[in-house]
Amino acid sequence: MVWADRETTPLHSLIEHSAAVKALAWCPTSKNLLASGGGTQDRRICFWNATHGTLQHSVDTGSQVSSILWSRNTKELVTGHGYSQNQLTVWKYPTMTRLAELTGHQDRVLQLAMSPDGSTVVSLGADEALRLWKIFDCETEKKTRRSDKSRSTSSKLSMNCR
């Protein structure tokens, strides 16, 4: 639901997901664009115009969406997934073309966080591992994406959380 300040009734109800919503992220370059990720029975990323409460488009990811992060420097986003693939996926927005599949977790990805410079994503998995992924180019002046050949398919560092 989308609420206005100090109102007691919601402005909009966003009800397109067919399972629990596991992830939410505001687009850093479009103040009204909200991405939401659905659970195992839904598996979709939905893109919403929060001002009007309308679904702009959605994409079936093939697995539970547990986390969403937008790049600060490019028109890309990264998603963390659970059952059945336990991977991170890098997407080109708005076409939602898959740019990379990043594997390494033995169990579902629970959370993602971005480094202060916007270049590295850390993932936390139910396998009790933290993994660091150098995904985005941090040259904000150029706002160019690194070539797909230089993207890693395994994490740079794995760390046990116990």
Short mmCIF file of C-alpha atoms in Angstrom, two decimals:
data_model
loop_
_atom_site.label_atom_id
_atom_site.label_comp_id
_atom_site.label_asym_id
_atom_site.label_seq_id
_atom_site.Cartn_x
_atom_site.Cartn_y
_atom_site.Cartn_z
CA MET A 1 0.00 0.00 0.00
CA VAL A 2 1.10 3.55 -0.68
CA TRP A 3 0.23 6.08 2.03
CA ALA A 4 0.28 9.89 2.06
CA ASP A 5 1.66 11.78 5.05
CA ARG A 6 -0.67 11.73 8.04
CA GLU A 7 -3.50 10.01 6.14
CA THR A 8 -5.43 7.11 7.63
CA THR A 9 -6.36 5.46 4.34
CA PRO A 10 -3.92 4.29 1.66
CA LEU A 11 -3.67 6.08 -1.68
CA HIS A 12 -3.00 2.85 -3.60
CA SER A 13 -2.85 -0.90 -3.02
CA LEU A 14 -0.20 -2.68 -5.09
CA ILE A 15 -1.62 -6.20 -5.36
CA GLU A 16 -0.17 -7.85 -8.47
CA HIS A 17 2.13 -10.35 -6.72
CA SER A 18 0.73 -13.86 -6.25
CA ALA A 19 2.98 -14.64 -3.24
CA ALA A 20 4.68 -12.78 -0.41
CA VAL A 21 6.72 -9.74 -1.38
CA LYS A 22 10.32 -10.39 -0.30
CA ALA A 23 12.14 -7.32 -1.68
CA LEU A 24 11.58 -3.60 -2.30
CA ALA A 25 13.84 -0.92 -3.79
CA TRP A 26 13.32 2.67 -5.00
CA CYS A 27 15.00 3.62 -8.27
CA PRO A 28 17.68 6.25 -7.54
CA THR A 29 17.10 8.10 -10.82
CA SER A 30 13.28 8.05 -11.03
CA LYS A 31 11.65 9.14 -7.78
CA ASN A 32 8.32 7.42 -8.47
CA LEU A 33 9.66 4.04 -9.63
CA LEU A 34 9.46 1.22 -7.10
CA ALA A 35 10.65 -2.34 -7.74
CA SER A 36 9.21 -5.25 -5.75
CA GLY A 37 10.23 -8.90 -5.75
CA GLY A 38 7.95 -11.87 -5.16
CA GLY A 39 8.46 -15.11 -3.28
CA THR A 40 8.74 -18.69 -4.50
CA GLN A 41 5.23 -18.96 -5.93
CA ASP A 42 5.49 -15.58 -7.73
CA ARG A 43 9.16 -15.22 -8.81
CA ARG A 44 8.55 -11.81 -10.45
CA ILE A 45 10.06 -8.38 -10.24
CA CYS A 46 7.30 -5.79 -10.60
CA PHE A 47 7.94 -2.16 -11.47
CA TRP A 48 5.43 0.33 -10.11
CA ASN A 49 4.61 3.97 -10.66
CA ALA A 50 4.09 4.77 -6.98
CA THR A 51 2.45 8.13 -7.73
CA HIS A 52 -0.39 6.54 -9.71
CA GLY A 53 -0.29 3.05 -8.13
CA THR A 54 0.07 1.38 -11.51
CA LEU A 55 2.12 -1.63 -12.56
CA GLN A 56 4.50 -0.52 -15.32
CA HIS A 57 5.79 -4.00 -16.18
CA SER A 58 7.04 -7.21 -14.62
CA VAL A 59 9.48 -10.00 -15.40
CA ASP A 60 9.48 -13.65 -14.29
CA THR A 61 12.93 -14.37 -12.85
CA GLY A 62 12.50 -18.14 -12.51
CA SER A 63 13.18 -18.11 -8.76
CA GLN A 64 12.26 -16.38 -5.52
CA VAL A 65 13.40 -12.73 -5.41
CA SER A 66 14.88 -12.01 -1.97
CA SER A 67 16.62 -8.68 -2.53
CA ILE A 68 16.86 -5.85 -5.08
CA LEU A 69 19.54 -3.17 -5.48
CA TRP A 70 19.68 -0.45 -8.14
CA SER A 71 23.04 0.68 -9.49
CA ARG A 72 23.78 4.31 -8.63
CA ASN A 73 25.81 4.81 -11.80
CA THR A 74 24.13 2.82 -14.57
CA LYS A 75 20.64 1.76 -15.61
CA GLU A 76 21.12 -1.67 -14.07
CA LEU A 77 19.95 -3.54 -11.03
CA VAL A 78 21.03 -6.66 -9.19
CA THR A 79 18.69 -9.15 -7.57
CA GLY A 80 19.34 -11.85 -5.00
CA HIS A 81 17.46 -15.12 -5.34
CA GLY A 82 16.42 -18.10 -3.29
CA TYR A 83 14.90 -21.36 -4.37
CA SER A 84 15.71 -22.75 -6.78
CA GLN A 85 18.93 -21.19 -8.07
CA ASN A 86 20.41 -19.24 -5.09
CA GLN A 87 22.13 -16.73 -7.37
CA LEU A 88 22.53 -13.02 -8.00
CA THR A 89 21.35 -11.68 -11.36
CA VAL A 90 22.43 -8.42 -12.98
CA TRP A 91 19.74 -6.84 -15.19
CA LYS A 92 19.72 -4.02 -17.74
CA TYR A 93 16.79 -1.67 -17.07
CA PRO A 94 14.24 -1.10 -18.60
CA THR A 95 14.64 -4.02 -21.05
CA MET A 96 15.31 -6.43 -18.16
CA THR A 97 17.92 -8.24 -20.19
CA ARG A 98 20.01 -10.59 -18.03
CA LEU A 99 23.60 -9.37 -18.10
CA ALA A 100 25.13 -11.84 -15.65
CA GLU A 101 24.27 -14.76 -13.37
CA LEU A 102 26.49 -14.83 -10.28
CA THR A 103 26.64 -18.14 -8.44
CA GLY A 104 28.42 -19.35 -5.33
CA HIS A 105 25.89 -19.53 -2.49
CA GLN A 106 24.92 -23.04 -1.42
CA ASP A 107 21.57 -21.86 -0.04
CA ARG A 108 19.20 -18.94 -0.75
CA VAL A 109 20.46 -15.38 -0.85
CA LEU A 110 18.90 -13.47 2.04
CA GLN A 111 20.14 -9.90 1.62
CA LEU A 112 22.22 -7.59 -0.58
CA ALA A 113 24.02 -4.35 0.29
CA MET A 114 26.07 -1.96 -1.85
CA SER A 115 29.46 -0.43 -1.06
CA PRO A 116 29.65 3.35 -0.59
CA ASP A 117 31.25 3.84 -4.03
CA GLY A 118 28.52 1.75 -5.72
CA SER A 119 30.90 -0.75 -7.31
CA THR A 120 30.67 -3.77 -5.01
CA VAL A 121 27.71 -5.77 -3.74
CA VAL A 122 27.89 -7.98 -0.66
CA SER A 123 25.47 -10.89 -0.46
CA LEU A 124 24.46 -12.79 2.65
CA GLY A 125 23.19 -16.31 2.17
CA ALA A 126 21.33 -18.81 4.32
CA ASP A 127 24.51 -20.89 3.87
CA GLU A 128 26.06 -18.46 6.44
CA ALA A 129 28.41 -17.02 3.83
CA LEU A 130 29.11 -13.40 2.93
CA ARG A 131 30.29 -12.90 -0.64
CA LEU A 132 31.69 -9.74 -2.20
CA TRP A 133 31.00 -9.13 -5.90
CA LYS A 134 32.64 -6.37 -7.97
CA ILE A 135 29.67 -5.74 -10.27
CA PHE A 136 29.41 -2.08 -11.21
CA ASP A 137 31.96 0.36 -12.57
CA CYS A 138 32.39 3.17 -10.04
CA GLU A 139 33.40 5.81 -12.62
CA THR A 140 30.35 7.99 -12.06
CA GLU A 141 31.49 10.69 -14.52
CA LYS A 142 31.36 8.37 -17.51
CA LYS A 143 28.38 6.33 -16.29
CA THR A 144 29.53 3.46 -18.42
CA ARG A 145 29.18 -0.21 -17.64
CA ARG A 146 32.14 -2.54 -17.58
CA SER A 147 32.19 -5.02 -20.42
CA ASP A 148 30.43 -8.31 -19.77
CA LYS A 149 33.76 -10.13 -20.25
CA SER A 150 35.18 -8.50 -17.14
CA ARG A 151 32.24 -9.45 -14.94
CA SER A 152 32.95 -12.12 -12.37
CA THR A 153 30.85 -15.25 -12.11
CA SER A 154 32.24 -16.04 -8.68
CA SER A 155 32.66 -13.86 -5.66
CA LYS A 156 35.96 -12.16 -4.85
CA LEU A 157 35.75 -13.13 -1.19
CA SER A 158 33.77 -15.69 0.72
CA MET A 159 33.47 -15.45 4.47
CA ASN A 160 31.71 -17.73 6.93
CA CYS A 161 29.32 -15.86 9.26
CA ARG A 162 29.63 -18.17 12.26
#
